[in-house]
Structure formats: C-alpha cells, structure tokens
PDB file of C-alpha atoms in Angstrom:
ATOM      1  CA  MET A   1      -0.320  -0.154  -0.138  1.00 51.00           C
ATOM      2  CA  ARG A   2       2.664   2.808   0.562  1.00 55.00           C
ATOM      3  CA  MET A   3       4.210   1.546  -2.310  1.00 54.00           C
ATOM      4  CA  ILE A   4       0.944   3.047  -4.228  1.00 50.00           C
ATOM      5  CA  VAL A   5       0.839   6.189  -1.953  1.00 51.00           C
ATOM      6  CA  ILE A   6       4.697   6.394  -2.940  1.00 54.00           C
ATOM      7  CA  PHE A   7       3.863   5.821  -7.327  1.00 52.00           C
ATOM      8  CA  ALA A   8       0.820   8.044  -6.915  1.00 51.00           C
ATOM      9  CA  LEU A   9       2.677  10.768  -5.695  1.00 53.00           C
ATOM     10  CA  ILE A  10       5.348  10.595  -7.576  1.00 53.00           C
ATOM     11  CA  SER A  11       2.944  10.153 -11.213  1.00 53.00           C
ATOM     12  CA  PHE A  12       1.126  13.668  -9.766  1.00 50.00           C
ATOM     13  CA  PHE A  13       4.561  15.683  -9.584  1.00 50.00           C
ATOM     14  CA  ALA A  14       5.159  13.805 -13.390  1.00 50.00           C
ATOM     15  CA  THR A  15       0.805  14.863 -15.076  1.00 48.00           C
ATOM     16  CA  GLY A  16       0.219  18.392 -12.455  1.00 49.00           C
ATOM     17  CA  CYS A  17       1.728  20.035 -15.984  1.00 50.00           C
ATOM     18  CA  THR A  18      -0.870  18.597 -17.822  1.00 49.00           C
ATOM     19  CA  ILE A  19      -3.674  19.098 -15.599  1.00 52.00           C
ATOM     20  CA  ASN A  20      -6.145  21.943 -17.193  1.00 53.00           C
ATOM     21  CA  LYS A  21      -4.498  22.413 -19.808  1.00 61.00           C
ATOM     22  CA  ASP A  22      -8.285  22.965 -21.800  1.00 57.00           C
ATOM     23  CA  LEU A  23      -7.628  27.571 -19.965  1.00 64.00           C
ATOM     24  CA  LEU A  24      -6.999  29.543 -22.833  1.00 68.00           C
ATOM     25  CA  PHE A  25      -6.400  33.270 -22.419  1.00 70.00           C
ATOM     26  CA  LYS A  26      -4.799  33.772 -19.765  1.00 73.00           C
ATOM     27  CA  SER A  27      -3.613  37.223 -17.667  1.00 71.00           C
ATOM     28  CA  ALA A  28       0.210  36.772 -16.476  1.00 71.00           C
ATOM     29  CA  PRO A  29       0.178  38.841 -12.821  1.00 76.00           C
ATOM     30  CA  GLY A  30      -0.517  42.540 -12.918  1.00 76.00           C
ATOM     31  CA  PHE A  31      -1.839  42.272 -17.019  1.00 80.00           C
ATOM     32  CA  GLU A  32      -3.409  45.532 -17.183  1.00 83.00           C
ATOM     33  CA  TYR A  33      -6.854  45.083 -19.052  1.00 84.00           C
ATOM     34  CA  SER A  34      -9.029  48.176 -20.939  1.00 82.00           C
ATOM     35  CA  ALA A  35     -10.563  50.690 -19.634  1.00 81.00           C
ATOM     36  CA  ILE A  36     -14.337  51.293 -20.872  1.00 78.00           C
ATOM     37  CA  SER A  37     -15.095  53.653 -22.619  1.00 70.00           C
ATOM     38  CA  GLN A  38     -17.291  56.105 -24.528  1.00 57.00           C
ATOM     39  CA  THR A  39     -14.693  54.484 -27.687  1.00 54.00           C
ATOM     40  CA  THR A  40     -15.405  51.032 -26.353  1.00 60.00           C
ATOM     41  CA  VAL A  41     -19.423  51.665 -27.614  1.00 62.00           C
ATOM     42  CA  SER A  42     -19.020  53.417 -31.189  1.00 65.00           C
ATOM     43  CA  ASP A  43     -19.869  51.994 -34.555  1.00 74.00           C
ATOM     44  CA  TYR A  44     -17.811  49.316 -35.532  1.00 81.00           C
ATOM     45  CA  LYS A  45     -16.055  50.641 -38.094  1.00 85.00           C
ATOM     46  CA  ILE A  46     -14.705  47.822 -41.530  1.00 89.00           C
ATOM     47  CA  ALA A  47     -11.747  45.747 -41.967  1.00 86.00           C
ATOM     48  CA  SER A  48     -10.776  43.934 -44.510  1.00 87.00           C
ATOM     49  CA  ASN A  49     -11.759  40.247 -45.046  1.00 88.00           C
ATOM     50  CA  ASP A  50     -15.607  41.592 -44.270  1.00 91.00           C
ATOM     51  CA  GLU A  51     -18.095  41.413 -46.209  1.00 92.00           C
ATOM     52  CA  LEU A  52     -20.764  43.505 -47.520  1.00 93.00           C
ATOM     53  CA  SER A  53     -23.704  43.458 -48.192  1.00 91.00           C
ATOM     54  CA  ILE A  54     -24.335  47.021 -50.730  1.00 90.00           C
ATOM     55  CA  GLN A  55     -27.828  47.225 -52.606  1.00 88.00           C
ATOM     56  CA  LEU A  56     -28.047  51.443 -54.917  1.00 87.00           C
ATOM     57  CA  TYR A  57     -31.533  52.997 -55.260  1.00 86.00           C
ATOM     58  CA  PRO A  58     -31.753  55.709 -57.755  1.00 85.00           C
ATOM     59  CA  ASN A  59     -34.414  58.464 -56.588  1.00 79.00           C
ATOM     60  CA  GLY A  60     -33.264  59.502 -52.857  1.00 77.00           C
ATOM     61  CA  GLY A  61     -34.321  55.537 -52.271  1.00 70.00           C
ATOM     62  CA  GLU A  62     -37.709  56.536 -53.912  1.00 68.00           C
ATOM     63  CA  ARG A  63     -38.276  52.795 -56.089  1.00 65.00           C
ATOM     64  CA  LEU A  64     -37.625  51.439 -52.301  1.00 64.00           C
ATOM     65  CA  LEU A  65     -40.389  52.991 -50.821  1.00 62.00           C
ATOM     66  CA  SER A  66     -42.707  52.237 -53.742  1.00 57.00           C
ATOM     67  CA  ILE A  67     -42.239  48.422 -52.840  1.00 50.00           C
ATOM     68  CA  SER A  68     -42.147  48.793 -49.056  1.00 50.00           C
ATOM     69  CA  THR A  69     -45.729  50.228 -49.001  1.00 50.00           C
ATOM     70  CA  GLY A  70     -47.532  47.734 -51.702  1.00 51.00           C
ATOM     71  CA  ILE A  71     -47.048  49.670 -55.050  1.00 49.00           C
ATOM     72  CA  SER A  72     -46.612  46.396 -57.418  1.00 49.00           C
ATOM     73  CA  SER A  73     -45.635  47.648 -60.377  1.00 51.00           C
ATOM     74  CA  ASP A  74     -42.999  45.178 -63.109  1.00 55.00           C
ATOM     75  CA  ASP A  75     -40.237  48.123 -62.592  1.00 54.00           C
ATOM     76  CA  ASN A  76     -41.355  47.823 -57.875  1.00 48.00           C
ATOM     77  CA  ASN A  77     -40.870  43.711 -58.624  1.00 51.00           C
ATOM     78  CA  ARG A  78     -37.361  43.787 -60.688  1.00 55.00           C
ATOM     79  CA  TYR A  79     -36.226  45.636 -58.476  1.00 49.00           C
ATOM     80  CA  LEU A  80     -37.444  43.413 -55.762  1.00 46.00           C
ATOM     81  CA  ASN A  81     -36.055  39.988 -57.240  1.00 52.00           C
ATOM     82  CA  GLN A  82     -32.736  42.610 -56.956  1.00 52.00           C
ATOM     83  CA  THR A  83     -33.031  42.979 -53.107  1.00 49.00           C
ATOM     84  CA  ARG A  84     -33.309  39.746 -52.927  1.00 45.00           C
ATOM     85  CA  ASN A  85     -30.044  38.610 -54.713  1.00 49.00           C
ATOM     86  CA  THR A  86     -28.029  41.141 -53.618  1.00 67.00           C
ATOM     87  CA  ILE A  87     -23.895  40.734 -54.573  1.00 78.00           C
ATOM     88  CA  THR A  88     -21.598  40.869 -51.195  1.00 88.00           C
ATOM     89  CA  TYR A  89     -17.761  42.269 -51.791  1.00 93.00           C
ATOM     90  CA  ARG A  90     -15.237  41.499 -49.394  1.00 94.00           C
ATOM     91  CA  VAL A  91     -13.279  44.497 -48.051  1.00 94.00           C
ATOM     92  CA  LYS A  92      -9.181  43.715 -50.071  1.00 94.00           C
ATOM     93  CA  SER A  93      -6.097  43.436 -47.735  1.00 91.00           C
ATOM     94  CA  SER A  94      -5.620  47.254 -48.650  1.00 93.00           C
ATOM     95  CA  GLY A  95      -9.638  48.602 -47.378  1.00 93.00           C
ATOM     96  CA  THR A  96     -10.718  49.294 -50.444  1.00 96.00           C
ATOM     97  CA  VAL A  97     -13.993  47.210 -52.558  1.00 95.00           C
ATOM     98  CA  GLU A  98     -14.060  47.069 -56.106  1.00 94.00           C
ATOM     99  CA  LEU A  99     -18.050  48.404 -57.015  1.00 93.00           C
ATOM    100  CA  PRO A 100     -19.129  48.081 -59.857  1.00 91.00           C
ATOM    101  CA  GLU A 101     -19.017  51.806 -62.272  1.00 90.00           C
ATOM    102  CA  ILE A 102     -16.700  53.236 -60.430  1.00 92.00           C
ATOM    103  CA  GLY A 103     -14.048  50.741 -59.335  1.00 93.00           C
ATOM    104  CA  GLU A 104     -12.191  50.705 -55.788  1.00 95.00           C
ATOM    105  CA  ILE A 105     -13.208  53.344 -53.235  1.00 95.00           C
ATOM    106  CA  VAL A 106     -11.903  53.301 -49.823  1.00 96.00           C
ATOM    107  CA  LEU A 107     -14.327  51.558 -47.137  1.00 95.00           C
ATOM    108  CA  ALA A 108     -11.748  50.003 -43.968  1.00 92.00           C
ATOM    109  CA  GLY A 109     -12.203  51.897 -41.483  1.00 89.00           C
ATOM    110  CA  LEU A 110     -14.930  53.442 -41.722  1.00 92.00           C
ATOM    111  CA  THR A 111     -18.707  53.577 -39.916  1.00 89.00           C
ATOM    112  CA  LEU A 112     -21.544  51.403 -41.683  1.00 90.00           C
ATOM    113  CA  GLU A 113     -23.213  55.362 -42.466  1.00 92.00           C
ATOM    114  CA  GLU A 114     -19.493  56.836 -43.246  1.00 95.00           C
ATOM    115  CA  ALA A 115     -19.523  53.999 -45.626  1.00 95.00           C
ATOM    116  CA  GLU A 116     -22.829  54.008 -46.980  1.00 95.00           C
ATOM    117  CA  LEU A 117     -22.259  57.661 -47.088  1.00 96.00           C
ATOM    118  CA  SER A 118     -18.858  57.233 -49.551  1.00 96.00           C
ATOM    119  CA  ILE A 119     -20.161  55.349 -51.584  1.00 95.00           C
ATOM    120  CA  GLU A 120     -23.226  57.726 -52.465  1.00 94.00           C
ATOM    121  CA  LYS A 121     -20.601  60.417 -52.886  1.00 95.00           C
ATOM    122  CA  ALA A 122     -18.787  58.070 -55.983  1.00 94.00           C
ATOM    123  CA  TYR A 123     -22.002  57.473 -57.425  1.00 92.00           C
ATOM    124  CA  SER A 124     -23.452  60.544 -57.567  1.00 92.00           C
ATOM    125  CA  ASP A 125     -22.354  61.298 -61.042  1.00 90.00           C
ATOM    126  CA  ASN A 126     -24.225  57.934 -62.509  1.00 88.00           C
ATOM    127  CA  TYR A 127     -27.039  57.700 -60.714  1.00 88.00           C
ATOM    128  CA  HIS A 128     -29.361  60.943 -59.937  1.00 87.00           C
ATOM    129  CA  ASN A 129     -29.678  61.065 -55.678  1.00 89.00           C
ATOM    130  CA  PRO A 130     -28.224  57.998 -54.910  1.00 90.00           C
ATOM    131  CA  TYR A 131     -29.274  55.437 -52.001  1.00 91.00           C
ATOM    132  CA  VAL A 132     -27.464  53.224 -50.323  1.00 91.00           C
ATOM    133  CA  LEU A 133     -27.879  49.901 -47.617  1.00 90.00           C
ATOM    134  CA  LEU A 134     -24.977  48.394 -46.606  1.00 91.00           C
ATOM    135  CA  ASN A 135     -24.475  45.492 -44.142  1.00 89.00           C
ATOM    136  CA  VAL A 136     -21.977  43.291 -42.413  1.00 89.00           C
ATOM    137  CA  THR A 137     -22.688  40.403 -43.669  1.00 88.00           C
ATOM    138  CA  ASN A 138     -20.192  37.941 -41.607  1.00 86.00           C
ATOM    139  CA  ASN A 139     -20.484  39.541 -38.272  1.00 86.00           C
ATOM    140  CA  ARG A 140     -19.709  36.937 -36.332  1.00 90.00           C
ATOM    141  CA  VAL A 141     -18.161  36.578 -32.467  1.00 93.00           C
ATOM    142  CA  LEU A 142     -16.362  33.800 -30.935  1.00 94.00           C
ATOM    143  CA  VAL A 143     -17.659  32.860 -27.648  1.00 95.00           C
ATOM    144  CA  PHE A 144     -16.023  30.478 -24.853  1.00 93.00           C
ATOM    145  CA  PRO A 145     -18.937  30.744 -21.988  1.00 91.00           C
ATOM    146  CA  GLY A 146     -16.436  28.425 -19.000  1.00 88.00           C
ATOM    147  CA  GLU A 147     -16.572  25.710 -20.176  1.00 83.00           C
ATOM    148  CA  ALA A 148     -14.566  22.654 -23.039  1.00 78.00           C
ATOM    149  CA  GLY A 149     -16.032  22.019 -25.914  1.00 77.00           C
ATOM    150  CA  GLN A 150     -18.107  24.404 -25.417  1.00 84.00           C
ATOM    151  CA  ALA A 151     -17.253  27.093 -27.422  1.00 89.00           C
ATOM    152  CA  SER A 152     -20.166  28.626 -29.989  1.00 90.00           C
ATOM    153  CA  VAL A 153     -19.756  31.353 -33.832  1.00 93.00           C
ATOM    154  CA  ILE A 154     -22.584  33.731 -32.997  1.00 91.00           C
ATOM    155  CA  THR A 155     -23.708  35.527 -36.844  1.00 89.00           C
ATOM    156  CA  LEU A 156     -25.038  38.974 -35.412  1.00 85.00           C
ATOM    157  CA  GLU A 157     -28.097  39.674 -36.798  1.00 82.00           C
ATOM    158  CA  ASN A 158     -28.488  41.894 -35.121  1.00 80.00           C
ATOM    159  CA  LYS A 159     -26.822  45.540 -35.100  1.00 77.00           C
ATOM    160  CA  ASN A 160     -26.689  46.475 -31.376  1.00 81.00           C
ATOM    161  CA  THR A 161     -26.220  42.803 -29.740  1.00 88.00           C
ATOM    162  CA  THR A 162     -25.381  42.838 -25.857  1.00 90.00           C
ATOM    163  CA  VAL A 163     -22.843  40.919 -24.384  1.00 92.00           C
ATOM    164  CA  LEU A 164     -25.622  39.676 -22.353  1.00 92.00           C
ATOM    165  CA  GLU A 165     -27.206  38.486 -25.430  1.00 93.00           C
ATOM    166  CA  ALA A 166     -24.003  36.969 -26.972  1.00 93.00           C
ATOM    167  CA  LEU A 167     -23.515  34.007 -24.168  1.00 94.00           C
ATOM    168  CA  ALA A 168     -27.550  33.510 -23.954  1.00 93.00           C
ATOM    169  CA  LEU A 169     -26.776  32.813 -27.836  1.00 92.00           C
ATOM    170  CA  ALA A 170     -24.271  29.833 -26.758  1.00 92.00           C
ATOM    171  CA  GLY A 171     -25.930  28.670 -23.324  1.00 91.00           C
ATOM    172  CA  GLY A 172     -24.645  31.429 -21.529  1.00 91.00           C
ATOM    173  CA  VAL A 173     -22.137  30.863 -18.160  1.00 91.00           C
ATOM    174  CA  ARG A 174     -21.354  27.047 -17.306  1.00 89.00           C
ATOM    175  CA  SER A 175     -20.696  25.311 -13.759  1.00 86.00           C
ATOM    176  CA  ARG A 176     -16.868  26.234 -14.304  1.00 85.00           C
ATOM    177  CA  GLY A 177     -16.820  29.628 -15.922  1.00 90.00           C
ATOM    178  CA  ILE A 178     -16.356  32.263 -13.445  1.00 91.00           C
ATOM    179  CA  SER A 179     -19.043  35.530 -13.643  1.00 91.00           C
ATOM    180  CA  SER A 180     -17.254  37.535 -12.670  1.00 92.00           C
ATOM    181  CA  LYS A 181     -14.244  37.591 -14.842  1.00 92.00           C
ATOM    182  CA  VAL A 182     -15.577  37.591 -17.964  1.00 94.00           C
ATOM    183  CA  LYS A 183     -12.742  39.341 -21.479  1.00 94.00           C
ATOM    184  CA  LEU A 184     -13.655  41.138 -23.861  1.00 94.00           C
ATOM    185  CA  ILE A 185     -11.551  40.538 -26.562  1.00 93.00           C
ATOM    186  CA  ARG A 186     -11.864  43.135 -29.286  1.00 90.00           C
ATOM    187  CA  SER A 187      -9.007  44.092 -32.149  1.00 83.00           C
ATOM    188  CA  THR A 188      -9.042  47.929 -32.900  1.00 76.00           C
ATOM    189  CA  PRO A 189      -7.195  49.493 -35.841  1.00 71.00           C
ATOM    190  CA  GLU A 190      -4.442  50.712 -33.454  1.00 77.00           C
ATOM    191  CA  GLY A 191      -4.317  46.818 -31.671  1.00 81.00           C
ATOM    192  CA  ARG A 192      -5.550  44.577 -29.995  1.00 86.00           C
ATOM    193  CA  GLU A 193      -8.334  45.341 -26.496  1.00 88.00           C
ATOM    194  CA  VAL A 194      -8.972  43.305 -23.466  1.00 91.00           C
ATOM    195  CA  TYR A 195     -11.667  44.353 -21.060  1.00 91.00           C
ATOM    196  CA  LEU A 196     -12.727  42.609 -17.969  1.00 92.00           C
ATOM    197  CA  LEU A 197     -16.373  42.338 -17.533  1.00 92.00           C
ATOM    198  CA  ASP A 198     -17.851  41.369 -14.096  1.00 92.00           C
ATOM    199  CA  LEU A 199     -21.685  40.042 -14.139  1.00 92.00           C
ATOM    200  CA  SER A 200     -22.102  38.664 -11.932  1.00 91.00           C
ATOM    201  CA  THR A 201     -24.001  41.317  -9.838  1.00 90.00           C
ATOM    202  CA  ILE A 202     -26.317  43.801 -10.410  1.00 89.00           C
ATOM    203  CA  ARG A 203     -23.477  46.972 -10.738  1.00 85.00           C
ATOM    204  CA  GLY A 204     -22.902  44.320 -13.964  1.00 84.00           C
ATOM    205  CA  LEU A 205     -25.525  45.127 -16.104  1.00 84.00           C
ATOM    206  CA  ASP A 206     -23.712  47.875 -17.620  1.00 84.00           C
ATOM    207  CA  GLU A 207     -21.087  46.058 -18.213  1.00 85.00           C
ATOM    208  CA  ALA A 208     -23.537  43.728 -19.545  1.00 87.00           C
ATOM    209  CA  SER A 209     -24.599  46.478 -21.895  1.00 86.00           C
ATOM    210  CA  LEU A 210     -21.889  46.749 -24.476  1.00 88.00           C
ATOM    211  CA  ILE A 211     -22.688  45.974 -27.795  1.00 87.00           C
ATOM    212  CA  VAL A 212     -20.650  42.875 -29.275  1.00 90.00           C
ATOM    213  CA  GLN A 213     -19.005  43.730 -33.074  1.00 86.00           C
ATOM    214  CA  ALA A 214     -17.621  41.159 -35.525  1.00 85.00           C
ATOM    215  CA  ASN A 215     -15.307  39.179 -34.273  1.00 87.00           C
ATOM    216  CA  ASP A 216     -15.476  39.853 -30.393  1.00 92.00           C
ATOM    217  CA  ILE A 217     -14.058  37.435 -28.377  1.00 94.00           C
ATOM    218  CA  ILE A 218     -16.180  36.500 -25.223  1.00 95.00           C
ATOM    219  CA  TYR A 219     -14.080  34.522 -23.015  1.00 94.00           C
ATOM    220  CA  VAL A 220     -15.162  33.408 -19.980  1.00 94.00           C
ATOM    221  CA  SER A 221     -13.135  32.712 -17.418  1.00 90.00           C
ATOM    222  CA  SER A 222     -13.001  29.056 -16.078  1.00 86.00           C
ATOM    223  CA  ASN A 223     -12.220  27.229 -12.710  1.00 82.00           C
ATOM    224  CA  PRO A 224      -9.194  25.307 -12.644  1.00 72.00           C
ATOM    225  CA  GLU A 225     -10.462  21.639 -12.371  1.00 62.00           C
ATOM    226  CA  ILE A 226      -7.163  20.202 -10.013  1.00 49.00           C
ATOM    227  CA  ALA A 227      -8.557  17.654  -7.726  1.00 48.00           C
ATOM    228  CA  SER A 228     -10.724  16.244 -10.611  1.00 51.00           C
ATOM    229  CA  GLY A 229      -8.110  16.367 -13.181  1.00 51.00           C
ATOM    230  CA  TYR A 230      -5.940  14.823 -11.507  1.00 51.00           C
ATOM    231  CA  LEU A 231      -7.876  11.760 -10.528  1.00 54.00           C
ATOM    232  CA  THR A 232      -8.865  11.870 -14.401  1.00 57.00           C
ATOM    233  CA  GLN A 233      -5.092  10.980 -14.942  1.00 59.00           C
ATOM    234  CA  ILE A 234      -3.926   9.404 -12.295  1.00 62.00           C
ATOM    235  CA  THR A 235      -6.312   6.382 -11.920  1.00 66.00           C
ATOM    236  CA  PRO A 236      -5.952   4.247 -14.518  1.00 69.00           C
ATOM    237  CA  ILE A 237      -2.220   4.380 -13.405  1.00 66.00           C
ATOM    238  CA  VAL A 238      -2.949   3.752  -9.947  1.00 63.00           C
ATOM    239  CA  SER A 239      -5.219   0.974 -10.975  1.00 70.00           C
ATOM    240  CA  VAL A 240      -2.524  -1.029 -13.608  1.00 66.00           C
ATOM    241  CA  PHE A 241      -0.316  -0.549 -10.588  1.00 66.00           C
ATOM    242  CA  SER A 242      -3.052  -2.077  -8.039  1.00 71.00           C
ATOM    243  CA  SER A 243      -3.277  -5.421 -10.361  1.00 71.00           C
ATOM    244  CA  LEU A 244       0.541  -5.832 -10.649  1.00 68.00           C
ATOM    245  CA  SER A 245       0.952  -6.001  -7.137  1.00 69.00           C
ATOM    246  CA  LEU A 246      -2.009  -7.886  -6.660  1.00 71.00           C
ATOM    247  CA  LEU A 247      -0.860 -10.292  -9.365  1.00 67.00           C
ATOM    248  CA  TYR A 248       2.817  -9.909  -7.212  1.00 64.00           C
ATOM    249  CA  ALA A 249       1.786 -10.811  -4.189  1.00 69.00           C
ATOM    250  CA  VAL A 250      -0.014 -13.726  -5.625  1.00 67.00           C
ATOM    251  CA  ILE A 251       2.872 -14.793  -7.121  1.00 74.00           C
ATOM    252  CA  VAL A 252       5.078 -14.599  -3.443  1.00 69.00           C
ATOM    253  CA  GLY A 253       3.025 -16.730  -2.346  1.00 65.00           C
ATOM    254  CA  LEU A 254       2.412 -19.728  -3.928  1.00 62.00           C
TER     255      LEU A 254
END
C-alpha cells in the first residue's frame, strides 16, 4: 500500500503540468486591462476581409419606398428581386472594395453610415440622388462560456447585440465559468484591446449591455479542476499498479 501512495505522489508531479490544459487566454499577473470608455461602445468600423452587402437605389430610394408601401408594378417587382439577390463584396487587405462602374473605393476604417455616404457620393455622377443600404454579412463573435468543448460562433443578425445577449445565444455561463471574470477581446486599428467585465452583480448589467462588434471574442474564465483533473489522469495508472501489485503478491505467495 505504501508503494502505491509513493507511486501516486510521483505520478502527481509528473502529470500535474498537464492538468487544465483547456484553459485559454490566461492573463499574466499585473496585466493591465483596457478601460471601458465611449470608444468601446462606438459603432463598428469596417475592416479587411469583411463581406459587405450593398444595395443601390436612385432618386433617394424612391423605388425602395414604393416596394415597402406595397405599390405593385413590373419595375418594383424587378427591384424587389434584385434586393432579394443582393451581391456581397469582400473588403481587400488594402481596405478597398471593387464596385461596379466606379471601381475601387476605400471603406476600411469607416462606420457603416460613413461608408454608405461615401458610396453615395461615389455614385452621384452616375445616378441621381443615389441611396445606399450597406450591411456586414459575416458579423460573427466567438463565445467561450467557461467550459471546454462548449465554444460557439455566433452570427450577429442584430447590429445592437449585447455581450449578455451573445452569452445567452451561446447557452449562458457554464458551471465552471466565473461570471465575475469575463474577458471581451477586440481588435482595433490601434491593436488588440482586452476588457474585463464583472457580470456577477446587478452593477454588471452596464458592462453586460456593451454592444459586441464583428470578430469580438467573449471568454468566460474557468475555475481550474485540479482535483478532478488529477484523479482523471492518475486513476488508470493507480489501477494498473494495484493490479500488478496484487499479481506480484499472488505469485510470491505460491
């Protein structure tokens, strides 16, 4: 029995470094998190590799208004079909988008509203009072809810999706998750920002109401499973050793 205990202790130190390997995005001691400010809740800015759906209407969108009010005509039906079959355009690494008739236009770094105005201006020589509707079609956030194997990729169908809503879509904080240590990781033109959110109290509702942006990462820190992790790895080893010890005792007793 004493040999089993000694072997278990040796195995503990040998396997201890492999426990909780599922933990991601660890912060070094003294890590300075980004401060939540007005910039944090600002509108999303278009970035490289975004997929954009662009709809262009002349005469200030008059035709679109006719469609929405139910006025039927052959022209309206044609425009409606065009709306349903919207073409998407990818933002190149240079920050530009290749559009029909006008060629390349820089959109990276602009909000959706700014990009719509920029496209309208670019088409103003070709169309009378152009009206543009623009959407990012590959808006996604990654949510790690606090337990291995439960990560989700959430498609943002609503421009105003909050951190709390994104977590809810992913199934909420898991049993191992620490709701007081939720990291919001965001890429900006200036670099990567990491915000630490405390969603464990009512006061945390303000932080939970932050609007998520495309390519955000929401990571719920996890409670380490030292005991269960160790037992999971050491139990098979101890079982084998116990069987060998029993076999040895039987052989010696013969």
